XYZ file of C-alpha atoms in Angstrom:
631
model
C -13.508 -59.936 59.392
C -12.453 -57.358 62.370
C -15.151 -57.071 65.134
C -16.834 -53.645 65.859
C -16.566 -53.688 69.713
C -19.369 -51.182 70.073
C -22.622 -52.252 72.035
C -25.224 -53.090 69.700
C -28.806 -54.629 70.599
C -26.946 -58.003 70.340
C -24.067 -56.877 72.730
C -23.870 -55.222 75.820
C -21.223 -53.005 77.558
C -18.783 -54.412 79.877
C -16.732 -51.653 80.964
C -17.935 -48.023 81.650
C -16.888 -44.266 81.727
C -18.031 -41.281 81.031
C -17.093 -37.979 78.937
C -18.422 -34.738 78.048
C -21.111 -34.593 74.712
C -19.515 -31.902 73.060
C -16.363 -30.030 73.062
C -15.177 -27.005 70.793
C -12.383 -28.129 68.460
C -9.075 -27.293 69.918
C -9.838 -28.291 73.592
C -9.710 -31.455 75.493
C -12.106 -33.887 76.311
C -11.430 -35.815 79.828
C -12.291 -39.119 80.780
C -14.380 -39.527 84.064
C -16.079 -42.159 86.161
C -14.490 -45.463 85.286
C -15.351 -48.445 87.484
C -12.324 -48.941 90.204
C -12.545 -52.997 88.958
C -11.744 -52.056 85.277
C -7.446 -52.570 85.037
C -5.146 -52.392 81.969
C -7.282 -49.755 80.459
C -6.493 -48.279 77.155
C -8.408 -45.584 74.786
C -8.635 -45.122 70.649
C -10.252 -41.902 70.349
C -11.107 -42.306 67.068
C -12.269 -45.696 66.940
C -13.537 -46.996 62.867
C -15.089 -50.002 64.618
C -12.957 -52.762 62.780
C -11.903 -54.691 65.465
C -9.540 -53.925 68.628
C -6.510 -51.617 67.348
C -3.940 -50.286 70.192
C -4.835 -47.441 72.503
C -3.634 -45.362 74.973
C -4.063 -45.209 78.565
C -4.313 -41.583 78.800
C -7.396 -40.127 79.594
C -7.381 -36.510 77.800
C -7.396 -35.954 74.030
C -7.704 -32.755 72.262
C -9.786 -33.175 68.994
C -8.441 -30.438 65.674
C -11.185 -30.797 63.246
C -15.108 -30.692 64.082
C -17.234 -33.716 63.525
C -18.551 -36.673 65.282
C -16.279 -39.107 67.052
C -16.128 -42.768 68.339
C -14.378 -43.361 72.087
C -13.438 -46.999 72.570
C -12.607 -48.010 75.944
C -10.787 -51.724 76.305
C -9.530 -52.704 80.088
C -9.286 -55.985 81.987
C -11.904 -57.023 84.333
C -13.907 -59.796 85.917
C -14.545 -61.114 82.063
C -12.391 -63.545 80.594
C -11.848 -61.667 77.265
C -12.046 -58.449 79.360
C -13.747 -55.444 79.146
C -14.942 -52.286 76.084
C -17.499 -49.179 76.212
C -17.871 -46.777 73.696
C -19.085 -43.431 74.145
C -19.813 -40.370 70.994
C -18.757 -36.670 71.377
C -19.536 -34.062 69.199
C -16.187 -31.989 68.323
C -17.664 -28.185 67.460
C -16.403 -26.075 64.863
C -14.633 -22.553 66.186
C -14.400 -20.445 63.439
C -14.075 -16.693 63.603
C -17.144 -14.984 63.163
C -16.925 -12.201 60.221
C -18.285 -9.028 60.808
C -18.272 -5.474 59.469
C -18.733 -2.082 61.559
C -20.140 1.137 59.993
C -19.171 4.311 62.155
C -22.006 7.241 61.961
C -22.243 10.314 63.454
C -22.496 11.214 67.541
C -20.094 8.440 68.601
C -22.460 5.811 67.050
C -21.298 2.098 65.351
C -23.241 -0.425 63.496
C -22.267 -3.797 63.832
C -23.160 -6.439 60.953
C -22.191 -10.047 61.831
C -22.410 -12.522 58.832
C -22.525 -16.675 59.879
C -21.519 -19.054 57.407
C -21.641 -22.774 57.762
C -19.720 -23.364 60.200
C -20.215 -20.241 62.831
C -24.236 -20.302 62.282
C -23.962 -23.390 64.368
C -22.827 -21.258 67.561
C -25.948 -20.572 70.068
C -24.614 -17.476 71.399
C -22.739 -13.845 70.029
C -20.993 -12.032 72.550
C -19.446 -8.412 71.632
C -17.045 -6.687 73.637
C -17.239 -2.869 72.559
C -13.793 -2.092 73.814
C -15.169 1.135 76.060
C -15.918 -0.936 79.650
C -20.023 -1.434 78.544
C -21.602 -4.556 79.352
C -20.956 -7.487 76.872
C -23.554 -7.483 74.293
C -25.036 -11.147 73.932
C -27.084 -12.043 70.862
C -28.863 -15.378 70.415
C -28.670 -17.203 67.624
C -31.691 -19.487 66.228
C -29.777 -21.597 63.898
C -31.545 -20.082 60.584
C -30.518 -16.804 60.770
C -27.398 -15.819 59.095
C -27.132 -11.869 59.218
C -27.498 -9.377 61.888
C -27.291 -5.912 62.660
C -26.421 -4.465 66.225
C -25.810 -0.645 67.060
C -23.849 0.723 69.864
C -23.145 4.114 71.161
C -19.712 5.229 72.606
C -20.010 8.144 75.180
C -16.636 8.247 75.856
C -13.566 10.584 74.740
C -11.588 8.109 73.078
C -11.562 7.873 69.491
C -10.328 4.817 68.968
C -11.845 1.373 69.792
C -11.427 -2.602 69.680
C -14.254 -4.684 69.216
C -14.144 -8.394 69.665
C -17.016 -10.895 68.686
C -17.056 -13.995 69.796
C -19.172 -17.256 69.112
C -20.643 -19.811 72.063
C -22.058 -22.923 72.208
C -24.821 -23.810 75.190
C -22.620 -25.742 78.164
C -19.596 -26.105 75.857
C -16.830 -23.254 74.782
C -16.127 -20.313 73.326
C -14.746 -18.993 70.485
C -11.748 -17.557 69.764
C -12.050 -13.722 69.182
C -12.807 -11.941 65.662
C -10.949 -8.510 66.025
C -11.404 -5.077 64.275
C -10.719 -1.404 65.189
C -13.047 1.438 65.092
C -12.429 4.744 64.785
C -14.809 7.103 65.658
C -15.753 9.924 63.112
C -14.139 13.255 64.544
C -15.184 15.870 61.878
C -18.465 17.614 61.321
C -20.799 16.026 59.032
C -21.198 18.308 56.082
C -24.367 17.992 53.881
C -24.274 16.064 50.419
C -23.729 17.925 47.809
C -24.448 17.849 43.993
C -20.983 18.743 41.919
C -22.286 18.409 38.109
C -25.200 17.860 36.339
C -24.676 17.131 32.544
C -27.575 16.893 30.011
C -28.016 15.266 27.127
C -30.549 13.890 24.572
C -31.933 11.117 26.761
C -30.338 11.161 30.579
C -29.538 13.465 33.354
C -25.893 12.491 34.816
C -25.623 13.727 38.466
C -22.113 13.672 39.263
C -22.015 14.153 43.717
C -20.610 13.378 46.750
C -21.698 12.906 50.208
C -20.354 12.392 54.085
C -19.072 9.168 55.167
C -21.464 7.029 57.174
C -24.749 7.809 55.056
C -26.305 6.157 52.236
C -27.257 8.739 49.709
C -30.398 8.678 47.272
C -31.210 10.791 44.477
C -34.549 12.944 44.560
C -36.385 14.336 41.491
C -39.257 17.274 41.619
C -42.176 16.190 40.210
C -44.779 18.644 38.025
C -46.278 19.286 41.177
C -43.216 20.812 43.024
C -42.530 17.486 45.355
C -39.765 15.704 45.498
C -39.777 12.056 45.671
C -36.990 9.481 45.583
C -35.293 7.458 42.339
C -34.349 4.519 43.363
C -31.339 5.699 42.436
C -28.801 5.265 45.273
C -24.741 5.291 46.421
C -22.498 5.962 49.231
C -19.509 8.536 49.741
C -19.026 9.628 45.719
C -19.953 9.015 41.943
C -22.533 9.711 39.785
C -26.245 8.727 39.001
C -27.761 8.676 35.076
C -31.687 9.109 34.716
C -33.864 9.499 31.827
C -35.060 13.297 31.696
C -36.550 15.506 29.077
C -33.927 17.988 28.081
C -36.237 20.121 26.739
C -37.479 21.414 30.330
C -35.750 22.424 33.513
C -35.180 19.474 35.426
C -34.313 19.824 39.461
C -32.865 17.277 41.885
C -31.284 17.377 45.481
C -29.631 14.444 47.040
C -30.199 13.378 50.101
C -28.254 11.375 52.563
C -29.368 9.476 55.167
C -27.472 8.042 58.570
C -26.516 4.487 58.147
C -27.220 3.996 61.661
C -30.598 5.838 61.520
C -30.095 8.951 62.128
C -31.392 12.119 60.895
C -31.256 12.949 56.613
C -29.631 15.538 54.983
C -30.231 17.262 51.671
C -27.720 19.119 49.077
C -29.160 22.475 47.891
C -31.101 22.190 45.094
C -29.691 22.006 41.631
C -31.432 22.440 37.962
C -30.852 21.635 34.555
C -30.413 24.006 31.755
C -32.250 24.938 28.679
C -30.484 26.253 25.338
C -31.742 27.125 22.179
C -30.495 28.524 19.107
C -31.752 30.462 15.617
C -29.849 30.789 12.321
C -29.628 34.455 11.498
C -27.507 36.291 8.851
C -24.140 36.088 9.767
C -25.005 35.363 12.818
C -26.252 32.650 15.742
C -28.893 33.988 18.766
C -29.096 31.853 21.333
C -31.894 32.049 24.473
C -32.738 30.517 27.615
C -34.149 30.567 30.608
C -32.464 31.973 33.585
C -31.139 28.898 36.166
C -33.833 27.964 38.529
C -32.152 25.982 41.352
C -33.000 26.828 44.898
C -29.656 27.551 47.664
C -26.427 28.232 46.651
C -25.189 31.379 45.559
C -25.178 31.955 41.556
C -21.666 33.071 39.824
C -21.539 32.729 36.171
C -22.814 31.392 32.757
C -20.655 30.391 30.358
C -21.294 29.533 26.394
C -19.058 27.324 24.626
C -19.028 26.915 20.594
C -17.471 23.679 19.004
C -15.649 22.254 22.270
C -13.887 25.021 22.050
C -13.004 27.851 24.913
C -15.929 30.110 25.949
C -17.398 32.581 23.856
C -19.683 34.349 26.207
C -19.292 34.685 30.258
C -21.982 36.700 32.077
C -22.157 36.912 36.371
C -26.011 38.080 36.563
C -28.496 35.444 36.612
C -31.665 37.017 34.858
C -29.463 37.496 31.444
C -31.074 35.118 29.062
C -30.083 35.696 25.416
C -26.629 35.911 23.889
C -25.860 36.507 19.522
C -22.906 35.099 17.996
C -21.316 37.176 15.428
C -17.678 35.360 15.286
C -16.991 34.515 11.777
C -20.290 32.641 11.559
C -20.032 30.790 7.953
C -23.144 29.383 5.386
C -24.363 26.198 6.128
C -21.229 24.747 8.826
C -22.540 23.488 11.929
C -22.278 25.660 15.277
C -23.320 23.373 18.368
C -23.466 25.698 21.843
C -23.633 24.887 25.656
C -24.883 26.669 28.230
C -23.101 26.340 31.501
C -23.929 27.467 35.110
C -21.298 28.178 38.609
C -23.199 27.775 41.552
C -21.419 28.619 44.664
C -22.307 27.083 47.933
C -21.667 27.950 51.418
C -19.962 24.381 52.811
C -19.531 22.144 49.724
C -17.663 22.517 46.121
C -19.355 24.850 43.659
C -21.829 22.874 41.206
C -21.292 23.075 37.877
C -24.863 22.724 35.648
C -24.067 22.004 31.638
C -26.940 21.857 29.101
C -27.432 19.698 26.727
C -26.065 21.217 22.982
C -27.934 23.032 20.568
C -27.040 22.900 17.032
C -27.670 25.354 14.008
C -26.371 25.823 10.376
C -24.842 29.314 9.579
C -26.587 31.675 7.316
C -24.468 33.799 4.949
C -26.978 36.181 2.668
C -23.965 38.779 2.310
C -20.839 38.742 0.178
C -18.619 36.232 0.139
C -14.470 36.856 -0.420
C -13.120 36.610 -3.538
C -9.794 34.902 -4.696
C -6.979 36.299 -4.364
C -5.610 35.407 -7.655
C -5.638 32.878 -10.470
C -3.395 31.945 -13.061
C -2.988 29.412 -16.043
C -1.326 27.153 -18.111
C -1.256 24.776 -20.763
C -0.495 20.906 -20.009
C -0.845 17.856 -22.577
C -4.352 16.594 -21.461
C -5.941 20.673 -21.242
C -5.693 23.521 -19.357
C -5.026 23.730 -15.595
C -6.540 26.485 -13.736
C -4.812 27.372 -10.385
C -6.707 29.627 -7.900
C -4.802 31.696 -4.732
C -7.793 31.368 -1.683
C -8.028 34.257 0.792
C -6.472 32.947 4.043
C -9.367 35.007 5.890
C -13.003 34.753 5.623
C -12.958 31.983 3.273
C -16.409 29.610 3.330
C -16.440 26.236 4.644
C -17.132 24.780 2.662
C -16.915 26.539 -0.624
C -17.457 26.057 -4.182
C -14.862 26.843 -7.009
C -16.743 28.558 -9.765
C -14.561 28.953 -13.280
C -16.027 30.507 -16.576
C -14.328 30.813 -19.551
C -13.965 32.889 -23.024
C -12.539 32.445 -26.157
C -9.527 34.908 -26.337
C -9.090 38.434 -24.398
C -12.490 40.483 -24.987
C -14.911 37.565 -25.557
C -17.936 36.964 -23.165
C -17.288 35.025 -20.121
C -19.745 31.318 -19.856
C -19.989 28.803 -16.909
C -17.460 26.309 -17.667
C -17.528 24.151 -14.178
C -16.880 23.803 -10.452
C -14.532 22.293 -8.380
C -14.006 22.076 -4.495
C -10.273 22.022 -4.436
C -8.013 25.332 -5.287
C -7.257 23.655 -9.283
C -9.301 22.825 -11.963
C -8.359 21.047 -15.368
C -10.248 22.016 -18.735
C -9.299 19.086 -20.410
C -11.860 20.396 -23.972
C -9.811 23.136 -24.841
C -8.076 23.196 -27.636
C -4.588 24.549 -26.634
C -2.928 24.467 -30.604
C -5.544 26.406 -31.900
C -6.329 29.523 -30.159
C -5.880 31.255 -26.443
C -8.688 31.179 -23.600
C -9.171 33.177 -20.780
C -10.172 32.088 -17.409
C -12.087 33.977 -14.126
C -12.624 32.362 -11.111
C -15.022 33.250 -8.306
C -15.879 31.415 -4.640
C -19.541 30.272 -3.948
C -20.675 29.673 -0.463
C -22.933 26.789 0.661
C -25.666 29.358 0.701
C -25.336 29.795 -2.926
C -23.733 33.614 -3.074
C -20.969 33.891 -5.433
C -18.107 36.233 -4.502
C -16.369 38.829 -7.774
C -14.232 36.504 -10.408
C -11.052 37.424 -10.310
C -9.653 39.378 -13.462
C -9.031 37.478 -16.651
C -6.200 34.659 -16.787
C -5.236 33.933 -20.548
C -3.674 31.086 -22.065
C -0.206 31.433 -24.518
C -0.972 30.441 -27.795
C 2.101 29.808 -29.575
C 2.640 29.990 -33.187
C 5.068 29.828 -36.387
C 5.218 31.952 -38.528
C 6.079 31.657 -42.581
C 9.420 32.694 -42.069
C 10.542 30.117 -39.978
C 10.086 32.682 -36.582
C 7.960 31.979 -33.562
C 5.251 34.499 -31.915
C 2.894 33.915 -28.880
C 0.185 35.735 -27.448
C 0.748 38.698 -24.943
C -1.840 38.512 -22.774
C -1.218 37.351 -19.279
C -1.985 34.156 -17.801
C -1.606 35.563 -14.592
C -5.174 37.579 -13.419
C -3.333 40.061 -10.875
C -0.057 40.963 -12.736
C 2.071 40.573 -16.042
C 4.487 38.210 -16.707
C 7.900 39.268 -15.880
C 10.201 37.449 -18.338
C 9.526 35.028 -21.117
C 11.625 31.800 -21.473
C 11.993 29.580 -24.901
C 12.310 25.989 -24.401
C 13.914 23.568 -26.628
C 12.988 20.627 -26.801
C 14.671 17.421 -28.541
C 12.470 15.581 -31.587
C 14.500 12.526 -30.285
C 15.850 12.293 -26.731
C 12.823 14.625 -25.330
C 15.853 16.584 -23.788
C 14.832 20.507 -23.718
C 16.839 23.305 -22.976
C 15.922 26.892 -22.278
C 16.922 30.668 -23.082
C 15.274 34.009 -21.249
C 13.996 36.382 -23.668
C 12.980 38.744 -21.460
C 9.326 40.828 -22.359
C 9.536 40.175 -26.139
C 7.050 37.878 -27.630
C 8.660 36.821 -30.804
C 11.710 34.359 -31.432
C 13.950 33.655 -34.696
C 14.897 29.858 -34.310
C 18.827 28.900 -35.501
C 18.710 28.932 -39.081
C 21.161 25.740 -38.493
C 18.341 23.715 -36.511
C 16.212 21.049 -38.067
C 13.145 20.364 -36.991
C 12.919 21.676 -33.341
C 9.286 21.607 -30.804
C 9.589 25.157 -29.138
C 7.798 25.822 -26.420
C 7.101 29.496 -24.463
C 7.008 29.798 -20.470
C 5.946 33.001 -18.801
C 7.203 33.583 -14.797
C 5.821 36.229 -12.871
C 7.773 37.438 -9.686
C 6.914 35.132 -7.940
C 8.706 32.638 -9.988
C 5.579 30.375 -11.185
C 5.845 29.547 -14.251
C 2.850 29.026 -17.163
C 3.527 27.305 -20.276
C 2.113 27.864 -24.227
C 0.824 24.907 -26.352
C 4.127 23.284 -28.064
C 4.822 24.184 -31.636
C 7.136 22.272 -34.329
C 9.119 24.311 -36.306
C 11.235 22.603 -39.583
C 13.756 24.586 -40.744
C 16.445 23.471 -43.690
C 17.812 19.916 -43.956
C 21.766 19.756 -43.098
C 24.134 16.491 -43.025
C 27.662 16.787 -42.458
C 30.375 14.549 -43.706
C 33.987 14.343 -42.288
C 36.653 14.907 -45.055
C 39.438 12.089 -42.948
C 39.373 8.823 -41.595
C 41.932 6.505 -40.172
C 40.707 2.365 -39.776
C 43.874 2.050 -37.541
C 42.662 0.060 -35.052
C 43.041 2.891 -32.594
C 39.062 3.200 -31.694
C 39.482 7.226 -33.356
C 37.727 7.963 -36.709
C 37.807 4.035 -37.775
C 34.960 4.505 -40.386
C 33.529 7.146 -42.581
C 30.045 8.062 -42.210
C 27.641 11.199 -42.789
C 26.063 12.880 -39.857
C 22.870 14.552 -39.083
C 19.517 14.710 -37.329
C 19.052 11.058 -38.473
C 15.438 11.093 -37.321
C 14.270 13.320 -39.774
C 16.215 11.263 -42.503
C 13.262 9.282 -44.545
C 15.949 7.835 -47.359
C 19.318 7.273 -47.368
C 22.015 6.051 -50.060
C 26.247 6.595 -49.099
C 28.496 5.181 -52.186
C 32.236 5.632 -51.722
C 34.529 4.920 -55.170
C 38.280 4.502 -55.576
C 40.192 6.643 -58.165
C 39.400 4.577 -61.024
C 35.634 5.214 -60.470
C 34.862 1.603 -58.334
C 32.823 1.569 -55.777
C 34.249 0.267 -52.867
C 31.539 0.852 -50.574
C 27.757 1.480 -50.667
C 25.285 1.467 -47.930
C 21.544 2.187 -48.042
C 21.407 2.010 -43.969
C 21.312 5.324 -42.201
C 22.208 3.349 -39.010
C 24.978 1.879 -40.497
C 28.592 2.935 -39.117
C 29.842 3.821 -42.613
C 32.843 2.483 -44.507
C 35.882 0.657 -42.232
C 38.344 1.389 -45.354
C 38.270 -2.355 -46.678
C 37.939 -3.718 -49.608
C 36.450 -7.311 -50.000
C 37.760 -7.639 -46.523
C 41.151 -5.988 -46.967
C 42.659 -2.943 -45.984
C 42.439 -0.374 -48.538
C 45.567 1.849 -49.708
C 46.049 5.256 -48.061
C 44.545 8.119 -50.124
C 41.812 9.964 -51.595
C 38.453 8.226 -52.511
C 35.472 10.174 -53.850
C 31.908 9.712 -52.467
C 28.228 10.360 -53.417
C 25.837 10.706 -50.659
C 21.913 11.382 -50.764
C 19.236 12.088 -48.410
C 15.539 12.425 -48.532
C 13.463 13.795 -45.377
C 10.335 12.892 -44.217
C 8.582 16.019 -46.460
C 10.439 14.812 -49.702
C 13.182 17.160 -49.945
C 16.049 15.488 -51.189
C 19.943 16.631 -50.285
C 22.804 15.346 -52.404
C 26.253 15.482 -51.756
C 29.576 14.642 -53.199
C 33.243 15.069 -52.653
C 36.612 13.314 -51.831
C 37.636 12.134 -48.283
C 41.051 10.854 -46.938
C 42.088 7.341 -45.989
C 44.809 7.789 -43.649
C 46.876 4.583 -42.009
């Protein structure tokens, strides 16, 4: 195994030289004082003790990194094997030192030096203020690893370099750590309290403050003497403490010299107190006048809602203000009080209280509706009501009553809070109802009902006519025309004709069973319907007197026509001219006779027929006569 060369207790040095303990990182250390007799003489600077690796026979070697190193000397001498020495220097770390500056007023700087592991080894701080002064030297014990130094400039300059450099006792120095100072140049204005904000449980003190000073927020106790938070900040931004926001609460900020000079204080600012009382139609709210000390008062201000202000005042002992604006039953008015203060050298201060909240009171009338009208559906009777666009309650109650025809006592029927409501127990197909409806606050006062709004009844009469009811299903005016709607027993399909003011119809004679129906329109075109009515007039079927099966997709078959769906029996029999029957058919759907007989085509000519129908009341309709076979 490689030989460590180094003198141990069982070895002993044969060469010699000497070099320096320490040396900073970055400079050189120098060999001295090596015996004249020593030749050949070579140098590993950073000898691992295995053994004799190559040198160098220079004798100056600049270390990079800090640590502990080895110096193996080799050279021929008087011994056989020759000669070795070792000596150990310290390599010292260089690092820059970090360090802040604070400038204050009156030309003065605070200097706070921070030593981390490597620069808390240094002995010595020098600082070079950059304005001709002395160097200031600080020495270090090894343990301590913060500092704070203050300096005064005197000069007229406003801008400085300061340097800081670390030292180590009969070794080097450090490189520099640089940083430029400028001197504050503008007058230190006092701190100054822009906003405070109250709320349930905290005090928010929005303020700001002149560079250089720490600031700390001061409350007054009951005893009129301020006395500090805890609650502190530099330059700007805002503090939150607990307060009571049922009393007048008063702060001042104060700011103090970071480099120990003398305190400053803002004016002093107080919090608001608001309270408010539900009257009729009305919302009084109280308080007492602002209480701060300095500054010059300018306004109050009341807001309602988040909304704008309501209420602005520029004298300082007004204490009450009454809200009449459109103050509704029961809806929630929530109200700030805020405060201007105007001061001499700093932004105004604005002082908000917390909100007070009351429910209207409404004892007085409330608005009516301004109309109403009906009309009949297939599951009741929907009631429409017109609201006022002013004045109407929030929120607000619906109230409808009802009565049996024109002329009958009105009774509660229900409520709604939406502007329809659907009766869904009348009974549409037997008689008309009329309808008032009325608006009911949250208070419980109920406005006028509007005038009546009636339901058409519709009805047939015995000689086949129709007749409705005049009175209006509109509460503020009559109808201005009258429409009959026809409506399809089969495909639903409905058609209508204007009838004007008449309240009476004669259906077509023609017709067979028909559902009529009645809708009123006032001017501005809404429409109300009656209840639908079936009217059965006479049975008809018509049969065509020609046919031609002649392949041409025109009149192929012979059939009898007619409102089928009203047919309950059916029976078509067709017969040559000798009296056979060539055709009979017992299906109304059926597409008649194709002019065959036992599947071939019969002559051209006439053929007689019998046809019979029964409808769905039991009236029977026969009919006979000749049609034409034509190929």
């Amino acid at each position: 195994m490689a030989q460590n060369f180094c003198p141990t207790s069982t070895t002993a040095e044969t060469g010699g030289f000497t070099v320096q303990p320490q040396v900073c990182a970055g400079k050189p250390v120098t060999i001295t004082g090596v015996p004249a007799s020593l030749a050949n003489i070579r140098y590993v600077y950073q000898y691992s003790g295995n053994g004799i690796p190559g040198g160098v026979a220079t004798t100056s070697y600049i270390y990079t990194n800090p640590g502990s190193y080895t110096i193996l000397q080799v050279a021929a001498g008087s011994n056989a094997t020759g000669t070795f020495a070792c000596r150990v220097v310290e390599v010292l770390p260089v690092a820059l030192v970090s360090f802040s500056t604070t400038t204050c007023s009156n030309g003065v700087v605070r200097l706070t030096y921070k030593l981390d592991a490597e620069t808390i080894r240094y002995n010595f701080l020098s600082i070079n203020w950059g304005d001709g002064t002395p160097t200031s030297t600080v020495v270090l014990n090894g343990s301590t690893t913060t500092g704070t130094i203050t300096h005064t400039y005197t000069g007229t300059a406003v801008n400085y370099v300061v340097q800081v450099s670390g030292s180590y006792t009969n070794a080097c120095t450090s490189v520099p750590a640089v940083q430029n100072v400028k001197l504050q140049t503008t007058s230190v204005v006092d701190p100054n309290i822009l906003a405070l904000t109250s709320d349930a449980t905290k005090a928010t003190v929005d303020f700001q403050g002149p560079d250089g000073y720490s600031l700390e927020l001061y409350q007054k106790d009951a005893g009129g003497i301020y006395a500090p938070t805890g609650l502190t900040g530099t330059s700007g931004g805002s503090f939150s403490i607990p307060a009571n926001p049922a009393t007048a609460n008063c702060f001042q900020l104060v700011a103090k010299d970071a480099c120990g000079g003398s305190e400053r204080r803002s004016t002093e600012v107080c919090s608001l107190v608001i309270t408010g009382t539900a009257e009729d139609k009305q919302n009084v709210l109280k308080w007492q006048p602002y209480a701060g000390k300095g500054g010059t008062f300018d306004t109050y201000r009341v807001y309602r809602n988040s909304g704008p202000p309501i209420f602005s005042a520029r004298n300082q002992a007004i204490n009450a203000y009454t809200d009449i604006g459109n103050i509704t039953c029961n809806k929630s008015y929530c109200y700030i009080l805020e405060a201007i203060i105007r001061n001499t050298t700093t932004s105004p201060t604005t002082v908000r209280s917390m909100s007070t909240c009351v429910s209207g009171s409404d004892n007085g009338s409330v608005v009516s509706p301004t109309s109403a009208y009906v009309s009949v559906q297939p599951n009741g009777v929907n009631v429409q009501a017109t609201l006022p666009t002013l004045g109407l309650p929030s929120p607000y109650t619906l109230v409808i009553t009802r009565a049996d025809g024109a002329g009958s006592a009105f009774n509660p029927l229900g409520i709604g809070d939406d502007r329809s409501y659907l009766d869904a127990t009348a009974q549409t197909n037997s008689q008309s109802y009329c309808y008032q409806v009325a608006i009911r606050n949250s208070c419980g006062a109920l406005s006028k009902p509007t005038a009546p709004a009636c339901t058409i009844l519709l009805t047939k009469n015995p000689n086949g006519s129709i007749s409705w009811t005049s009175a209006s299903p509109y509460s503020n005016e009559p109808p201005q025309n009258y429409q009959v709607i026809f409506i399809d027993p089969v495909t639903g399909a409905s058609d209508k004709k204007s009838l004007g003011n008449v309240t009476t119809y004669q259906p077509d004679p023609d017709s067979q069973v028909t559902q009529y129906q009645i809708a009123a329109i006032n001017k501005a075109g809404i429409e109300s319907y009656s209840n639908p009515a079936e009217v059965e007039l006479g049975l008809r079927v018509f049969v065509p007197n020609a046919f031609t099966p002649n392949g041409d997709a025109q009149n192929q078959s012979f059939m009898a026509k007619g409102l089928m769906a009203f047919w309950d029996t059916f029976e078509m029999t067709v017969y040559s001219r000798w009296g056979d029957v060539v055709y009979n058919s017992t299906d109304k759907n059926t597409t008649g006779w194709n002019g065959e007989v036992n599947g071939s085509p019969a002559t051209s000519g006439y053929y007689g027929y019998r046809i019979r129908v029964i409808d769905s009341t039991g009236r029977a309709f026969e009919r006979t006569g000749q049609v034409l076979l034509i190929r």
